[in-house]
């Protein structure tokens, strides 16, 4: 099995996440994508985030229709700050004997300037195949996921070139579809009673309206 890791807050998971995972499978020939909802990221605030269990449930619902997609709860079960290096070690052990290649690690373009600050970044890059994905350039409505400290300074580097970073020397560039969708915008749409139905997978849409989360109410 050739598998890749796609981590994130998934607050909520949306069609852009699924399109990215499909591109990894289709264009880079990965068999499986492990969606890993973070418990508490070390590099950004998580204001207005749902409890981890609810975010995990949305990921599980979104993955069910596609046998290539799998929800992994290891970071939530581990608790505390979520480090990707620990997650990769866990998945290597969990799927020992099933993996035919190093795990892929999908990174959005917005994370690249600060990757060298990640916990054990050099070892992480050596263990995994880094997959560099395109992300839409969007103006966020608020700082719900504001980068912290040195990560914030790195994120402001608009001229960052992945080719200049030795950690990305063996990385794979992914020509994934770039959809102008963000979890921040979806939450704002829900809370203000605007349309969001086709920005999230149908099971996630049903979960949100049935649970009346993100401030959903019928207007």
mmCIF file of C-alpha atoms in Angstrom:
data_model
loop_
_atom_site.group_PDB
_atom_site.id
_atom_site.type_symbol
_atom_site.label_atom_id
_atom_site.label_comp_id
_atom_site.label_asym_id
_atom_site.label_seq_id
_atom_site.Cartn_x
_atom_site.Cartn_y
_atom_site.Cartn_z
ATOM 1 C CA UNK A 1 0.000 0.000 0.000
ATOM 2 C CA UNK A 2 1.194 3.472 -0.920
ATOM 3 C CA UNK A 3 -0.322 5.922 1.580
ATOM 4 C CA UNK A 4 -0.173 9.632 2.343
ATOM 5 C CA UNK A 5 -1.056 11.753 5.383
ATOM 6 C CA UNK A 6 -3.309 14.800 5.135
ATOM 7 C CA UNK A 7 -3.543 16.607 8.458
ATOM 8 C CA UNK A 8 -5.495 19.666 9.497
ATOM 9 C CA UNK A 9 -8.054 21.119 11.846
ATOM 10 C CA UNK A 10 -10.888 20.173 9.435
ATOM 11 C CA UNK A 11 -13.126 22.788 11.019
ATOM 12 C CA UNK A 12 -15.065 21.768 8.958
ATOM 13 C CA UNK A 13 -13.712 19.406 6.300
ATOM 14 C CA UNK A 14 -14.765 20.722 2.878
ATOM 15 C CA UNK A 15 -14.713 19.800 -0.811
ATOM 16 C CA UNK A 16 -11.264 21.336 -1.258
ATOM 17 C CA UNK A 17 -9.815 18.767 1.141
ATOM 18 C CA UNK A 18 -11.424 15.914 -0.772
ATOM 19 C CA UNK A 19 -10.315 17.309 -4.147
ATOM 20 C CA UNK A 20 -6.746 17.517 -2.837
ATOM 21 C CA UNK A 21 -6.829 13.933 -1.552
ATOM 22 C CA UNK A 22 -8.238 12.716 -4.859
ATOM 23 C CA UNK A 23 -5.444 14.488 -6.749
ATOM 24 C CA UNK A 24 -2.807 12.770 -4.595
ATOM 25 C CA UNK A 25 -4.364 9.383 -5.353
ATOM 26 C CA UNK A 26 -5.042 9.986 -9.035
ATOM 27 C CA UNK A 27 -1.958 11.918 -10.098
ATOM 28 C CA UNK A 28 0.671 10.445 -7.768
ATOM 29 C CA UNK A 29 -0.857 6.957 -7.624
ATOM 30 C CA UNK A 30 -1.365 6.698 -3.873
ATOM 31 C CA UNK A 31 -3.713 3.952 -2.697
ATOM 32 C CA UNK A 32 -4.814 5.529 0.581
ATOM 33 C CA UNK A 33 -5.072 8.928 2.237
ATOM 34 C CA UNK A 34 -5.063 9.172 6.032
ATOM 35 C CA UNK A 35 -7.044 12.232 7.133
ATOM 36 C CA UNK A 36 -5.692 13.199 10.558
ATOM 37 C CA UNK A 37 -7.638 15.864 12.500
ATOM 38 C CA UNK A 38 -5.338 17.737 14.847
ATOM 39 C CA UNK A 39 -6.002 17.895 18.556
ATOM 40 C CA UNK A 40 -4.056 21.094 19.286
ATOM 41 C CA UNK A 41 -1.648 22.435 16.637
ATOM 42 C CA UNK A 42 1.651 23.900 17.865
ATOM 43 C CA UNK A 43 1.786 26.623 15.229
ATOM 44 C CA UNK A 44 -1.602 28.372 15.357
ATOM 45 C CA UNK A 45 -4.488 29.345 17.577
ATOM 46 C CA UNK A 46 -7.717 27.374 17.308
ATOM 47 C CA UNK A 47 -10.356 29.922 18.223
ATOM 48 C CA UNK A 48 -13.942 28.986 17.371
ATOM 49 C CA UNK A 49 -12.948 25.388 16.683
ATOM 50 C CA UNK A 50 -15.363 22.579 17.402
ATOM 51 C CA UNK A 51 -14.319 19.987 20.002
ATOM 52 C CA UNK A 52 -11.932 17.417 18.494
ATOM 53 C CA UNK A 53 -14.543 14.656 18.637
ATOM 54 C CA UNK A 54 -16.960 16.598 16.449
ATOM 55 C CA UNK A 55 -14.292 17.470 13.902
ATOM 56 C CA UNK A 56 -13.241 13.814 13.818
ATOM 57 C CA UNK A 57 -16.837 12.731 13.253
ATOM 58 C CA UNK A 58 -17.152 15.016 10.234
ATOM 59 C CA UNK A 59 -13.950 13.552 8.799
ATOM 60 C CA UNK A 60 -15.254 10.026 9.350
ATOM 61 C CA UNK A 61 -18.526 10.848 7.595
ATOM 62 C CA UNK A 62 -16.722 12.436 4.649
ATOM 63 C CA UNK A 63 -14.363 9.472 4.228
ATOM 64 C CA UNK A 64 -16.995 6.726 4.347
ATOM 65 C CA UNK A 65 -18.080 6.903 0.664
ATOM 66 C CA UNK A 66 -14.523 6.577 -0.724
ATOM 67 C CA UNK A 67 -12.518 3.435 0.139
ATOM 68 C CA UNK A 68 -9.269 5.309 -0.502
ATOM 69 C CA UNK A 69 -9.922 7.752 2.338
ATOM 70 C CA UNK A 70 -9.466 6.889 6.013
ATOM 71 C CA UNK A 71 -10.049 8.939 9.171
ATOM 72 C CA UNK A 72 -7.243 8.557 11.713
ATOM 73 C CA UNK A 73 -7.920 9.622 15.297
ATOM 74 C CA UNK A 74 -4.383 9.201 16.681
ATOM 75 C CA UNK A 75 -3.686 12.887 17.398
ATOM 76 C CA UNK A 76 -6.979 13.315 19.250
ATOM 77 C CA UNK A 77 -6.449 10.099 21.205
ATOM 78 C CA UNK A 78 -2.901 11.157 22.058
ATOM 79 C CA UNK A 79 -4.118 14.498 23.399
ATOM 80 C CA UNK A 80 -2.018 17.575 24.036
ATOM 81 C CA UNK A 81 -0.092 19.337 21.291
ATOM 82 C CA UNK A 82 -0.180 17.472 17.969
ATOM 83 C CA UNK A 83 3.195 16.886 16.341
ATOM 84 C CA UNK A 84 3.218 15.451 12.834
ATOM 85 C CA UNK A 85 6.449 13.561 13.501
ATOM 86 C CA UNK A 86 4.728 11.559 16.261
ATOM 87 C CA UNK A 87 1.790 10.888 13.956
ATOM 88 C CA UNK A 88 4.043 9.556 11.205
ATOM 89 C CA UNK A 89 5.767 7.207 13.657
ATOM 90 C CA UNK A 90 2.380 5.973 14.874
ATOM 91 C CA UNK A 91 1.104 5.294 11.366
ATOM 92 C CA UNK A 92 4.329 3.556 10.343
ATOM 93 C CA UNK A 93 3.916 1.213 13.301
ATOM 94 C CA UNK A 94 0.176 0.726 12.819
ATOM 95 C CA UNK A 95 0.585 -0.223 9.163
ATOM 96 C CA UNK A 96 3.913 -2.028 9.463
ATOM 97 C CA UNK A 97 4.113 -4.702 6.790
ATOM 98 C CA UNK A 98 1.435 -3.028 4.665
ATOM 99 C CA UNK A 99 3.344 0.021 3.417
ATOM 100 C CA UNK A 100 5.238 -0.428 0.165
ATOM 101 C CA UNK A 101 6.832 3.029 0.255
ATOM 102 C CA UNK A 102 7.543 5.835 2.735
ATOM 103 C CA UNK A 103 4.452 7.698 3.842
ATOM 104 C CA UNK A 104 3.599 10.772 1.799
ATOM 105 C CA UNK A 105 3.016 13.987 3.729
ATOM 106 C CA UNK A 106 0.765 16.529 2.035
ATOM 107 C CA UNK A 107 1.705 20.154 2.713
ATOM 108 C CA UNK A 108 -0.241 23.170 1.543
ATOM 109 C CA UNK A 109 1.719 26.039 0.023
ATOM 110 C CA UNK A 110 0.836 28.280 2.974
ATOM 111 C CA UNK A 111 2.743 25.957 5.341
ATOM 112 C CA UNK A 112 5.971 25.762 3.352
ATOM 113 C CA UNK A 113 7.804 28.884 4.649
ATOM 114 C CA UNK A 114 7.457 27.705 8.246
ATOM 115 C CA UNK A 115 8.056 24.002 7.751
ATOM 116 C CA UNK A 116 11.665 24.227 8.963
ATOM 117 C CA UNK A 117 10.247 25.268 12.368
ATOM 118 C CA UNK A 118 8.182 22.101 12.740
ATOM 119 C CA UNK A 119 9.047 19.597 15.454
ATOM 120 C CA UNK A 120 11.902 17.415 14.120
ATOM 121 C CA UNK A 121 11.381 18.835 10.620
ATOM 122 C CA UNK A 122 14.607 17.425 9.184
ATOM 123 C CA UNK A 123 13.824 13.902 10.401
ATOM 124 C CA UNK A 124 10.241 14.245 9.189
ATOM 125 C CA UNK A 125 11.419 15.206 5.706
ATOM 126 C CA UNK A 126 13.799 12.239 5.698
ATOM 127 C CA UNK A 127 11.095 9.752 6.711
ATOM 128 C CA UNK A 128 8.379 10.945 4.333
ATOM 129 C CA UNK A 129 7.841 11.920 0.742
ATOM 130 C CA UNK A 130 6.842 15.569 1.000
ATOM 131 C CA UNK A 131 3.976 16.413 -1.358
ATOM 132 C CA UNK A 132 3.689 20.150 -2.002
ATOM 133 C CA UNK A 133 0.144 21.161 -2.901
ATOM 134 C CA UNK A 134 -1.163 24.401 -4.334
ATOM 135 C CA UNK A 135 -3.518 26.418 -2.129
ATOM 136 C CA UNK A 136 -5.823 29.299 -3.074
ATOM 137 C CA UNK A 137 -4.792 32.785 -2.038
ATOM 138 C CA UNK A 138 -7.689 34.006 0.092
ATOM 139 C CA UNK A 139 -8.338 36.927 2.401
ATOM 140 C CA UNK A 140 -9.465 35.421 5.699
ATOM 141 C CA UNK A 141 -12.406 37.085 7.432
ATOM 142 C CA UNK A 142 -10.830 36.887 10.872
ATOM 143 C CA UNK A 143 -7.847 35.417 12.671
ATOM 144 C CA UNK A 144 -9.528 32.261 13.966
ATOM 145 C CA UNK A 145 -6.487 30.224 12.937
ATOM 146 C CA UNK A 146 -3.856 32.920 13.476
ATOM 147 C CA UNK A 147 -0.265 31.726 13.128
ATOM 148 C CA UNK A 148 1.845 32.083 16.248
ATOM 149 C CA UNK A 149 5.323 33.467 16.930
ATOM 150 C CA UNK A 150 8.001 32.462 14.441
ATOM 151 C CA UNK A 151 5.386 30.655 12.358
ATOM 152 C CA UNK A 152 3.608 33.962 11.811
ATOM 153 C CA UNK A 153 6.823 35.633 10.670
ATOM 154 C CA UNK A 154 7.528 32.789 8.253
ATOM 155 C CA UNK A 155 4.005 32.904 6.850
ATOM 156 C CA UNK A 156 4.538 36.559 5.888
ATOM 157 C CA UNK A 157 7.359 35.583 3.519
ATOM 158 C CA UNK A 158 5.480 36.089 0.260
ATOM 159 C CA UNK A 159 8.610 35.504 -1.832
ATOM 160 C CA UNK A 160 9.354 32.052 -0.422
ATOM 161 C CA UNK A 161 10.568 29.610 -3.079
ATOM 162 C CA UNK A 162 10.391 25.901 -2.105
ATOM 163 C CA UNK A 163 13.375 25.211 -4.333
ATOM 164 C CA UNK A 164 15.489 27.333 -1.978
ATOM 165 C CA UNK A 165 14.743 25.134 1.042
ATOM 166 C CA UNK A 166 17.015 22.043 1.327
ATOM 167 C CA UNK A 167 14.269 20.166 3.198
ATOM 168 C CA UNK A 168 12.208 20.209 -0.011
ATOM 169 C CA UNK A 169 14.999 18.898 -2.232
ATOM 170 C CA UNK A 170 13.233 15.568 -2.849
ATOM 171 C CA UNK A 171 9.678 16.883 -2.546
ATOM 172 C CA UNK A 172 7.015 16.222 -5.152
ATOM 173 C CA UNK A 173 5.036 19.114 -6.616
ATOM 174 C CA UNK A 174 1.325 18.374 -7.030
ATOM 175 C CA UNK A 175 -0.728 20.087 -9.727
ATOM 176 C CA UNK A 176 -3.925 19.773 -7.737
ATOM 177 C CA UNK A 177 -7.107 21.734 -8.529
ATOM 178 C CA UNK A 178 -7.212 24.972 -6.570
ATOM 179 C CA UNK A 179 -10.713 25.572 -5.247
ATOM 180 C CA UNK A 180 -11.481 28.948 -3.606
ATOM 181 C CA UNK A 181 -12.962 27.322 -0.507
ATOM 182 C CA UNK A 182 -11.909 27.791 3.128
ATOM 183 C CA UNK A 183 -13.213 26.519 6.441
ATOM 184 C CA UNK A 184 -13.164 30.084 7.769
ATOM 185 C CA UNK A 185 -15.481 31.307 5.026
ATOM 186 C CA UNK A 186 -17.777 28.300 5.445
ATOM 187 C CA UNK A 187 -18.151 28.964 9.178
ATOM 188 C CA UNK A 188 -18.941 32.608 8.462
ATOM 189 C CA UNK A 189 -21.527 31.591 5.889
ATOM 190 C CA UNK A 190 -23.199 29.188 8.296
ATOM 191 C CA UNK A 191 -23.374 31.660 11.160
ATOM 192 C CA UNK A 192 -24.856 34.363 8.919
ATOM 193 C CA UNK A 193 -27.411 32.087 7.273
ATOM 194 C CA UNK A 194 -25.860 32.088 3.803
ATOM 195 C CA UNK A 195 -25.466 29.248 1.320
ATOM 196 C CA UNK A 196 -22.835 26.585 2.035
ATOM 197 C CA UNK A 197 -24.452 23.287 1.069
ATOM 198 C CA UNK A 198 -22.186 22.376 -1.838
ATOM 199 C CA UNK A 199 -18.984 23.577 -0.198
ATOM 200 C CA UNK A 200 -18.910 20.540 2.098
ATOM 201 C CA UNK A 201 -19.615 16.830 1.460
ATOM 202 C CA UNK A 202 -23.284 15.920 1.840
ATOM 203 C CA UNK A 203 -22.780 13.904 5.069
ATOM 204 C CA UNK A 204 -20.942 16.862 6.623
ATOM 205 C CA UNK A 205 -23.725 19.222 5.553
ATOM 206 C CA UNK A 206 -26.296 16.971 7.234
ATOM 207 C CA UNK A 207 -24.180 16.728 10.390
ATOM 208 C CA UNK A 208 -23.917 20.513 10.636
ATOM 209 C CA UNK A 209 -27.610 21.254 10.159
ATOM 210 C CA UNK A 210 -28.812 18.383 12.348
ATOM 211 C CA UNK A 211 -26.443 19.376 15.162
ATOM 212 C CA UNK A 212 -27.002 23.112 14.580
ATOM 213 C CA UNK A 213 -23.284 23.738 14.882
ATOM 214 C CA UNK A 214 -21.269 26.789 13.825
ATOM 215 C CA UNK A 215 -24.286 28.884 14.744
ATOM 216 C CA UNK A 216 -26.554 27.238 12.159
ATOM 217 C CA UNK A 217 -30.218 28.100 12.371
ATOM 218 C CA UNK A 218 -33.018 27.994 9.843
ATOM 219 C CA UNK A 219 -33.809 31.535 8.755
#
